[in-house]
Amino acid sequence: MNRTPSSATPLREQTDAVQGAGQDGGPSLSNGLKQRHLSMIALGGVIGAGLFVGSREGIAAAGPSIVLAYAVSGALVMLIMRMLGEMAAANPASGSFSVHAGRSIGPWAGFTAGWMFTALLCVAVAAEALGAAGIMVQWFPATEPWMWVLLFMAIFTATNLAAVSNFGEFEFWFAALKVVAIAVFLILGLLAIFGVLPGTEAPGTAHLTGDGGFLPHGADGLMVGLLASVFAYGGLETVTIAAAESKDPVRGVASAVRTAMWRIALFYVGSMAIIVTVIPWSAPSIAKSGPYVAVLDYLEIPAAGQIMNVVILVALLSAVNANLYGSSRMAYSLISRGQGPAFLGKVSGGVPRRAVLMCSAFGFLAVLFSFLWPDTLFKWLLNMVGAAVLVVWAFIAVAQLRMRRQLEREAPEKLVVKMWAFPALTIVALVGIVGVLLLMLRDENQRIQLLFTGGFGVVLAVIGLVRQRTAARSAK
């Protein structure tokens, strides 16, 4: 029977019921994450492989206007994070937006958003592990990719099976390395732009306005760059999931959300601006080596390629660790609310170990699919979750739109973090999400992903509605 509180239940009663039996109505998780863990997860979480690797496609399509693309998509992400932060600070839960959607829209919505996000992270675990294995094979040609995948999966499964503080420590140091790397890159880039770095001359605006201009491929190129930038931001939601296992979740969420703006502006928009200002956007080295290596090579930084490979490897391993953590906690939350197999919901030592093993097994199964059926099953999996983050964002926006009014009416003291200019900016975010989905329809590859993800979402929604109605009849 579905135990998720209905949207009609007063928020004070919902919170009391939830906290009395653990964050989501099941056995309690631990609170082993410290504030420094959350702070660094929030800081380093925005620096992923999508930024280091995926940005090259965006630059190739949009040219210098990639800065505008990242700024626009970054503004959308900031709105999403602010909405999520408002709900998470008011009612911290390891199921994050799934719990909020279930409460404010209906159990079917929590079911759909939760399992879609879990699937997304499990497939991402496989993709990131394969990427990390590819780097290791470059360094050790006599080895096979599956060896490294097995090693990485074993390490991070063990990490996540142990106390949550282990996950926090891994992410703390991974994030610290990424932050240091991107900070050094930004400093070197600024020195080069101002002509202060030895051996360089200030480029001025030559690369921004030359080589075809700021919009070399017109509005279509900008749209492709916008799509590439949107998906680079995926994964920011994990910090609100992790906050539920900290000693002070409200403070942790509030701090993470309030610093989101400058983090996105600095790391994403700032680094894109440096790349297209220092070197021509059409430089062959960007497509060959990646934008960050291309800039470092241009600045004649010794061993730039290998340095960036280490940073990218860290980013990939951090993603494997974080995705395995996020997927297991979301699965646990769903199971503890009666929306999954009950036997997987057991918590021991403050860790949902069976959920961790389930998500790890699914991730490794996806890796096997990539080796055995790369053009069929694995490609279908990738397409099924290709637009999942947009579906999740849509649920977050609708849930916040409904929950905010209920909070103002029943528990205004819980509004520690408030969405800006409510409800106008929430509606703007929804329109932006719909706009991105419409843009995906224009591109054949993106269209296929959208259709697969849409089909997957419909199946989950139907299952969720059937479960909800069955639970309602059983309660009578």
Coordinates of C-alpha atoms in Angstrom, one line a residue:
M1 CA 0.0 0.0 0.0
N2 CA 1.3 3.5 -0.9
R3 CA 2.2 5.3 2.3
T4 CA 3.1 8.7 0.7
P5 CA 1.1 11.5 2.4
S6 CA -1.5 12.9 0.1
S7 CA -1.3 16.5 -1.1
A8 CA -4.2 17.3 1.1
T9 CA -2.4 16.5 4.3
P10 CA -1.2 19.5 6.3
L11 CA 2.5 20.1 5.9
R12 CA 3.1 20.1 9.7
E13 CA 1.5 16.7 9.9
Q14 CA 3.5 15.4 6.9
T15 CA 6.7 16.5 8.4
D16 CA 6.0 15.0 11.8
A17 CA 5.0 11.7 10.3
V18 CA 8.1 11.6 8.1
Q19 CA 10.6 12.5 10.7
G20 CA 9.2 10.1 13.2
A21 CA 10.3 7.1 11.1
G22 CA 13.2 8.4 9.2
Q23 CA 13.3 11.0 6.5
D24 CA 10.9 9.3 4.1
G25 CA 8.8 7.2 6.3
G26 CA 11.1 4.2 6.5
P27 CA 14.1 3.2 8.7
S28 CA 16.4 6.1 9.5
L29 CA 19.5 6.8 7.4
S30 CA 22.5 8.1 9.2
N31 CA 23.5 11.8 9.5
G32 CA 27.2 11.2 8.9
L33 CA 27.7 13.9 6.3
K34 CA 29.4 17.0 7.7
Q35 CA 28.9 20.6 6.6
R36 CA 32.3 20.6 4.9
H37 CA 31.2 17.6 2.9
L38 CA 28.0 19.3 1.7
S39 CA 29.8 22.5 1.0
M40 CA 32.4 20.8 -1.2
I41 CA 29.8 18.5 -2.9
A42 CA 27.9 21.6 -3.8
L43 CA 31.0 23.4 -5.0
G44 CA 32.5 20.6 -6.9
G45 CA 29.2 19.1 -8.1
V46 CA 28.9 21.7 -10.8
I47 CA 32.3 20.7 -12.3
G48 CA 31.7 17.5 -14.2
A49 CA 32.9 15.6 -17.2
G50 CA 30.1 17.3 -19.2
L51 CA 32.0 20.6 -18.8
F52 CA 35.5 19.3 -19.6
V53 CA 34.5 16.9 -22.4
G54 CA 31.0 17.7 -23.7
S55 CA 31.7 21.5 -24.1
R56 CA 33.7 20.9 -27.3
E57 CA 30.5 20.0 -29.2
G58 CA 28.8 23.1 -27.9
I59 CA 31.7 25.3 -29.0
A60 CA 31.8 23.7 -32.4
A61 CA 28.1 24.5 -33.0
A62 CA 27.8 27.9 -31.3
G63 CA 31.3 29.4 -31.6
P64 CA 31.8 32.4 -29.2
S65 CA 28.0 32.5 -28.5
I66 CA 28.6 29.4 -26.4
V67 CA 29.1 31.9 -23.6
L68 CA 25.5 33.1 -24.1
A69 CA 24.2 29.5 -24.4
Y70 CA 25.8 28.6 -21.0
A71 CA 24.5 31.8 -19.4
V72 CA 20.9 31.2 -20.5
S73 CA 20.9 27.5 -19.5
G74 CA 22.7 28.4 -16.3
A75 CA 20.0 30.9 -15.5
L76 CA 17.4 28.1 -15.9
V77 CA 19.4 25.8 -13.7
M78 CA 19.7 28.5 -11.0
L79 CA 15.9 28.8 -11.0
I80 CA 15.5 25.0 -10.7
M81 CA 18.0 24.8 -7.9
R82 CA 16.3 27.7 -6.0
M83 CA 12.9 26.0 -6.3
L84 CA 14.4 22.7 -5.2
G85 CA 16.3 24.4 -2.3
E86 CA 13.1 26.0 -1.1
M87 CA 11.3 22.6 -0.8
A88 CA 14.4 20.7 0.5
A89 CA 15.0 23.3 3.2
A90 CA 11.4 23.2 4.3
N91 CA 11.2 19.4 4.3
P92 CA 14.6 17.6 4.0
A93 CA 14.3 14.1 2.6
S94 CA 16.6 11.6 0.9
G95 CA 14.0 11.3 -1.9
S96 CA 14.3 15.1 -2.5
F97 CA 12.1 16.2 -5.4
S98 CA 10.4 12.8 -5.6
V99 CA 9.0 13.3 -2.1
H100 CA 8.0 16.8 -2.9
A101 CA 6.3 15.9 -6.1
G102 CA 4.5 13.0 -4.3
R103 CA 3.2 15.3 -1.7
S104 CA 2.2 18.3 -3.8
I105 CA 1.1 16.7 -7.1
G106 CA 0.3 13.1 -6.2
P107 CA 2.0 9.7 -5.4
W108 CA 2.1 8.9 -9.1
A109 CA 4.3 12.0 -9.7
G110 CA 6.7 11.1 -7.0
F111 CA 6.9 7.5 -8.4
T112 CA 7.5 8.7 -12.0
A113 CA 10.1 11.4 -11.1
G114 CA 11.9 9.2 -8.6
W115 CA 12.3 6.0 -10.7
M116 CA 13.2 8.1 -13.8
F117 CA 15.9 9.8 -11.9
T118 CA 17.1 6.5 -10.5
A119 CA 17.3 5.0 -14.0
L120 CA 19.1 8.1 -15.2
L121 CA 21.8 7.9 -12.5
C122 CA 22.3 4.1 -12.9
V123 CA 22.9 4.5 -16.7
A124 CA 25.1 7.5 -16.0
V125 CA 27.2 5.3 -13.6
A126 CA 27.8 2.9 -16.6
A127 CA 28.6 5.8 -19.0
E128 CA 31.0 7.5 -16.6
A129 CA 32.8 4.2 -15.6
L130 CA 33.3 3.5 -19.3
G131 CA 34.7 6.9 -19.8
A132 CA 37.1 6.5 -16.9
A133 CA 38.2 3.1 -18.2
G134 CA 38.9 4.6 -21.6
I135 CA 41.4 7.0 -20.0
M136 CA 43.1 4.2 -18.1
V137 CA 43.5 2.1 -21.3
Q138 CA 45.2 5.1 -22.9
W139 CA 47.7 5.0 -20.1
F140 CA 48.0 1.2 -19.8
P141 CA 47.4 -0.1 -23.4
A142 CA 47.9 -3.7 -22.4
T143 CA 44.8 -3.7 -20.3
E144 CA 41.1 -4.1 -21.2
P145 CA 38.3 -1.5 -20.4
W146 CA 36.2 -4.1 -18.5
M147 CA 39.1 -4.6 -16.0
W148 CA 39.0 -0.9 -15.0
V149 CA 35.2 -0.8 -15.0
L150 CA 35.1 -3.8 -12.7
L151 CA 37.7 -2.2 -10.4
F152 CA 36.0 1.2 -10.3
M153 CA 32.6 -0.3 -9.7
A154 CA 33.9 -2.5 -6.9
I155 CA 35.7 0.4 -5.2
F156 CA 32.6 2.7 -5.2
T157 CA 30.1 0.0 -4.4
A158 CA 32.2 -0.8 -1.3
T159 CA 32.4 2.9 -0.5
N160 CA 28.7 3.3 -0.7
L161 CA 28.0 0.1 1.3
A162 CA 30.1 1.6 4.2
A163 CA 29.1 4.6 6.3
V164 CA 27.9 7.6 4.3
S165 CA 30.9 9.6 5.7
N166 CA 33.1 7.5 3.4
F167 CA 31.1 8.8 0.4
G168 CA 31.4 12.3 1.8
E169 CA 35.2 12.0 2.2
F170 CA 35.6 10.7 -1.4
E171 CA 33.5 13.5 -2.8
F172 CA 35.2 16.1 -0.6
W173 CA 38.6 15.3 -2.1
F174 CA 37.4 14.7 -5.6
A175 CA 35.6 18.1 -5.5
A176 CA 38.6 19.8 -4.0
L177 CA 40.8 18.6 -6.9
K178 CA 38.3 19.7 -9.5
V179 CA 37.9 23.1 -7.9
V180 CA 41.7 23.6 -7.7
A181 CA 42.0 22.6 -11.4
I182 CA 39.3 24.9 -12.7
A183 CA 40.5 27.7 -10.5
V184 CA 44.1 27.4 -11.9
F185 CA 42.6 27.3 -15.4
L186 CA 40.6 30.5 -14.8
I187 CA 43.6 32.3 -13.3
L188 CA 45.9 31.3 -16.2
G189 CA 43.2 32.3 -18.7
L190 CA 42.6 35.7 -17.2
L191 CA 46.4 36.4 -17.1
A192 CA 46.6 35.5 -20.8
I193 CA 43.6 37.7 -21.7
F194 CA 45.2 40.7 -20.0
G195 CA 48.6 39.9 -21.6
V196 CA 50.2 39.4 -18.2
L197 CA 51.2 35.8 -18.7
P198 CA 54.8 35.5 -20.0
G199 CA 54.9 34.8 -23.7
T200 CA 51.3 35.8 -24.4
E201 CA 49.7 38.9 -25.9
A202 CA 46.3 40.2 -25.0
P203 CA 43.9 38.8 -27.6
G204 CA 41.3 41.6 -27.1
T205 CA 38.0 40.7 -28.9
A206 CA 39.7 39.3 -32.0
H207 CA 38.5 35.7 -31.4
L208 CA 35.0 36.8 -30.3
T209 CA 34.2 38.9 -33.3
G210 CA 36.5 37.3 -35.9
D211 CA 36.3 33.8 -37.5
G212 CA 32.7 34.3 -38.5
G213 CA 31.6 36.6 -35.8
F214 CA 29.9 36.0 -32.4
L215 CA 27.2 33.9 -34.0
P216 CA 29.2 32.0 -36.8
H217 CA 26.4 29.5 -37.4
G218 CA 23.5 31.8 -36.6
A219 CA 20.6 31.1 -34.3
D220 CA 20.6 27.4 -35.2
G221 CA 24.2 27.0 -33.9
L222 CA 23.2 28.9 -30.7
M223 CA 20.3 26.5 -30.2
V224 CA 22.5 23.4 -30.5
G225 CA 25.0 25.0 -28.1
L226 CA 22.1 25.7 -25.7
L227 CA 21.0 22.1 -25.7
A228 CA 24.6 20.9 -25.1
S229 CA 25.0 23.3 -22.2
V230 CA 21.7 22.3 -20.6
F231 CA 22.7 18.7 -20.2
A232 CA 26.1 19.6 -18.9
Y233 CA 24.4 20.9 -15.7
G234 CA 22.7 17.5 -14.9
G235 CA 23.6 16.1 -11.4
L236 CA 23.3 19.3 -9.4
E237 CA 20.2 17.8 -7.7
T238 CA 22.4 15.3 -5.7
V239 CA 23.3 17.9 -3.1
T240 CA 19.7 18.1 -1.9
I241 CA 19.6 14.3 -1.6
A242 CA 22.8 14.3 0.4
A243 CA 21.7 17.1 2.7
A244 CA 19.1 14.8 4.3
E245 CA 22.0 12.7 5.7
S246 CA 23.7 15.7 7.3
K247 CA 23.5 16.9 10.9
D248 CA 21.9 20.2 9.8
P249 CA 20.1 19.6 6.5
V250 CA 18.3 22.9 6.4
R251 CA 21.5 24.9 6.8
G252 CA 23.3 22.7 4.3
V253 CA 20.6 23.1 1.6
A254 CA 20.3 26.8 2.2
S255 CA 24.1 27.3 1.9
A256 CA 24.4 25.2 -1.3
V257 CA 21.5 26.9 -3.1
R258 CA 22.5 30.4 -2.1
T259 CA 26.0 30.0 -3.6
A260 CA 24.7 28.3 -6.8
M261 CA 24.6 31.5 -8.8
W262 CA 28.3 32.5 -8.5
R263 CA 29.4 28.9 -8.8
I264 CA 27.6 28.5 -12.2
A265 CA 28.7 31.9 -13.4
L266 CA 32.3 31.3 -12.4
F267 CA 32.9 27.7 -13.4
Y268 CA 30.7 27.4 -16.5
V269 CA 30.2 30.8 -18.1
G270 CA 33.6 32.1 -16.9
S271 CA 35.5 29.2 -18.4
M272 CA 33.6 29.2 -21.7
A273 CA 34.4 33.0 -22.0
I274 CA 38.1 32.3 -21.4
I275 CA 38.3 29.5 -23.9
V276 CA 36.7 31.4 -26.8
T277 CA 38.6 34.6 -26.0
V278 CA 42.1 33.1 -25.7
I279 CA 41.9 30.8 -28.8
P280 CA 39.8 30.8 -32.0
W281 CA 36.6 28.7 -31.5
S282 CA 37.3 26.9 -34.8
A283 CA 40.8 25.8 -33.8
P284 CA 41.3 22.1 -34.7
S285 CA 43.0 21.5 -31.3
I286 CA 39.6 22.0 -29.6
A287 CA 38.0 19.1 -31.5
K288 CA 41.1 17.0 -31.2
S289 CA 42.1 17.5 -27.6
G290 CA 39.2 19.3 -26.0
P291 CA 38.8 23.0 -25.2
Y292 CA 40.7 23.0 -21.9
V293 CA 43.7 21.1 -23.2
A294 CA 43.7 23.3 -26.3
V295 CA 43.9 26.4 -24.2
L296 CA 46.6 25.0 -21.9
D297 CA 48.7 23.8 -24.9
Y298 CA 48.3 27.3 -26.5
L299 CA 49.6 28.8 -23.3
E300 CA 52.5 26.3 -23.4
I301 CA 51.7 24.7 -20.0
P302 CA 53.9 21.6 -19.7
A303 CA 52.1 18.3 -19.9
A304 CA 48.7 20.0 -20.4
G305 CA 47.1 17.0 -22.0
Q306 CA 48.1 14.6 -19.2
I307 CA 47.1 17.1 -16.5
M308 CA 43.6 17.5 -18.0
N309 CA 43.3 13.7 -18.4
V310 CA 43.9 13.4 -14.6
V311 CA 41.3 16.1 -13.9
I312 CA 38.8 14.5 -16.3
L313 CA 39.4 11.1 -14.7
V314 CA 38.7 12.6 -11.3
A315 CA 35.5 14.2 -12.6
L316 CA 34.4 10.8 -14.1
L317 CA 35.2 8.9 -10.9
S318 CA 33.4 11.5 -8.8
A319 CA 30.4 11.1 -11.0
V320 CA 30.4 7.3 -10.6
N321 CA 30.6 7.8 -6.8
A322 CA 27.9 10.5 -6.7
N323 CA 25.5 8.8 -9.1
L324 CA 25.7 5.5 -7.3
Y325 CA 25.0 7.3 -4.0
G326 CA 22.1 9.4 -5.5
S327 CA 20.5 6.5 -7.2
S328 CA 20.6 4.2 -4.1
R329 CA 19.1 7.0 -1.9
M330 CA 16.4 7.8 -4.4
A331 CA 15.6 4.1 -4.7
Y332 CA 15.5 3.7 -0.9
S333 CA 13.2 6.7 -0.6
L334 CA 10.8 5.2 -3.1
I335 CA 10.9 1.8 -1.5
S336 CA 10.4 3.2 2.0
R337 CA 7.2 5.0 0.7
G338 CA 5.9 1.7 -0.6
Q339 CA 6.8 2.5 -4.3
G340 CA 9.2 -0.4 -4.8
P341 CA 10.2 -3.9 -3.7
A342 CA 10.0 -3.8 0.1
F343 CA 12.9 -6.3 0.6
L344 CA 15.3 -3.8 -0.9
G345 CA 14.5 -1.1 1.6
K346 CA 16.4 -2.6 4.6
V347 CA 18.8 -0.2 6.3
S348 CA 21.7 -1.4 8.3
G349 CA 24.4 0.8 9.8
G350 CA 22.5 3.8 8.5
V351 CA 23.0 2.7 4.9
P352 CA 20.4 1.2 2.5
R353 CA 22.8 -1.5 1.4
R354 CA 20.4 -3.6 -0.6
A355 CA 19.4 -0.5 -2.6
V356 CA 23.1 0.3 -3.2
L357 CA 23.7 -3.3 -4.5
M358 CA 20.6 -3.0 -6.8
C359 CA 21.8 0.2 -8.3
S360 CA 25.4 -1.0 -8.7
A361 CA 24.1 -4.2 -10.3
F362 CA 22.0 -2.2 -12.8
G363 CA 24.9 0.0 -13.6
F364 CA 27.2 -3.0 -14.2
L365 CA 24.5 -4.6 -16.3
A366 CA 24.4 -1.5 -18.4
V367 CA 28.2 -1.7 -18.9
L368 CA 27.8 -5.3 -20.1
F369 CA 25.2 -4.1 -22.6
S370 CA 27.7 -1.6 -23.9
F371 CA 30.1 -4.4 -24.6
L372 CA 27.7 -6.9 -26.0
W373 CA 25.0 -4.8 -27.7
P374 CA 26.4 -1.3 -28.0
D375 CA 24.1 -0.3 -30.9
T376 CA 20.9 -1.8 -29.5
L377 CA 20.2 -2.3 -25.8
F378 CA 22.8 0.2 -24.5
K379 CA 21.8 2.8 -27.0
W380 CA 18.2 2.3 -26.1
L381 CA 19.1 2.8 -22.4
L382 CA 20.9 6.0 -23.2
N383 CA 18.0 7.3 -25.2
M384 CA 15.5 6.4 -22.5
V385 CA 17.2 8.6 -20.0
G386 CA 18.5 11.2 -22.6
A387 CA 15.9 13.9 -21.6
A388 CA 15.1 12.6 -18.1
V389 CA 16.7 15.6 -16.4
L390 CA 14.2 17.9 -18.1
V391 CA 11.3 15.7 -17.0
V392 CA 12.7 15.9 -13.4
W393 CA 13.1 19.7 -13.6
A394 CA 9.5 20.0 -14.8
F395 CA 8.2 18.0 -11.8
I396 CA 10.3 20.2 -9.5
A397 CA 8.8 23.4 -11.0
V398 CA 5.2 22.1 -10.8
A399 CA 5.8 20.7 -7.2
Q400 CA 7.2 24.0 -6.0
L401 CA 4.4 26.0 -7.6
R402 CA 1.9 24.0 -5.6
M403 CA 3.8 23.5 -2.4
R404 CA 4.8 27.1 -1.9
R405 CA 1.2 28.3 -1.5
Q406 CA 0.6 25.4 1.0
L407 CA 3.8 26.4 2.9
E408 CA 2.7 30.0 3.1
R409 CA -0.7 29.0 4.4
E410 CA 0.3 26.3 6.9
A411 CA 4.0 26.6 7.8
P412 CA 5.5 29.9 6.7
E413 CA 8.3 29.5 9.2
K414 CA 9.7 26.7 7.0
L415 CA 10.4 29.1 4.1
V416 CA 14.1 29.4 5.0
V417 CA 15.0 29.6 1.3
K418 CA 12.5 31.4 -0.9
M419 CA 12.1 31.2 -4.7
W420 CA 12.7 34.6 -6.2
A421 CA 9.7 36.6 -7.6
F422 CA 7.3 33.7 -7.0
P423 CA 5.3 32.7 -9.0
A424 CA 6.6 34.6 -12.0
L425 CA 10.1 33.0 -12.2
T426 CA 8.7 29.5 -11.5
I427 CA 6.4 30.0 -14.5
V428 CA 9.4 31.3 -16.5
A429 CA 11.4 28.2 -15.6
L430 CA 8.5 26.0 -16.8
V431 CA 8.3 27.9 -20.1
G432 CA 12.1 27.5 -20.4
I433 CA 11.9 23.7 -19.9
V434 CA 9.1 23.4 -22.5
G435 CA 11.2 25.6 -24.9
V436 CA 14.2 23.2 -24.5
L437 CA 12.0 20.2 -25.2
L438 CA 10.7 21.9 -28.4
L439 CA 14.3 22.6 -29.5
M440 CA 15.0 18.9 -29.1
L441 CA 12.3 18.1 -31.6
R442 CA 14.2 20.1 -34.2
D443 CA 17.3 17.8 -34.1
E444 CA 17.0 14.2 -35.3
N445 CA 19.2 12.7 -32.6
Q446 CA 17.7 14.7 -29.8
R447 CA 14.2 13.9 -31.1
I448 CA 14.9 10.2 -30.8
Q449 CA 16.0 10.7 -27.2
L450 CA 13.0 12.8 -26.4
L451 CA 10.6 10.2 -27.8
F452 CA 12.3 7.3 -25.9
T453 CA 12.4 9.3 -22.7
G454 CA 8.7 10.4 -23.2
G455 CA 7.7 6.8 -23.7
F456 CA 9.6 5.7 -20.6
G457 CA 7.9 8.5 -18.6
V458 CA 4.5 7.6 -19.8
V459 CA 5.0 4.0 -18.8
L460 CA 6.1 5.1 -15.3
A461 CA 3.3 7.5 -15.0
V462 CA 0.7 4.8 -15.9
I463 CA 2.2 2.4 -13.4
G464 CA 2.2 5.1 -10.8
L465 CA -1.4 6.1 -11.4
V466 CA -2.5 2.4 -11.2
R467 CA -0.6 2.0 -7.9
Q468 CA -2.1 5.2 -6.6
R469 CA -5.7 4.2 -7.4
T470 CA -5.2 0.7 -6.1
A471 CA -3.8 2.1 -2.8
A472 CA -6.8 4.5 -2.6
R473 CA -9.3 1.6 -3.0
S474 CA -7.4 -0.5 -0.4
A475 CA -7.5 2.4 2.1
K476 CA -11.4 2.6 1.9

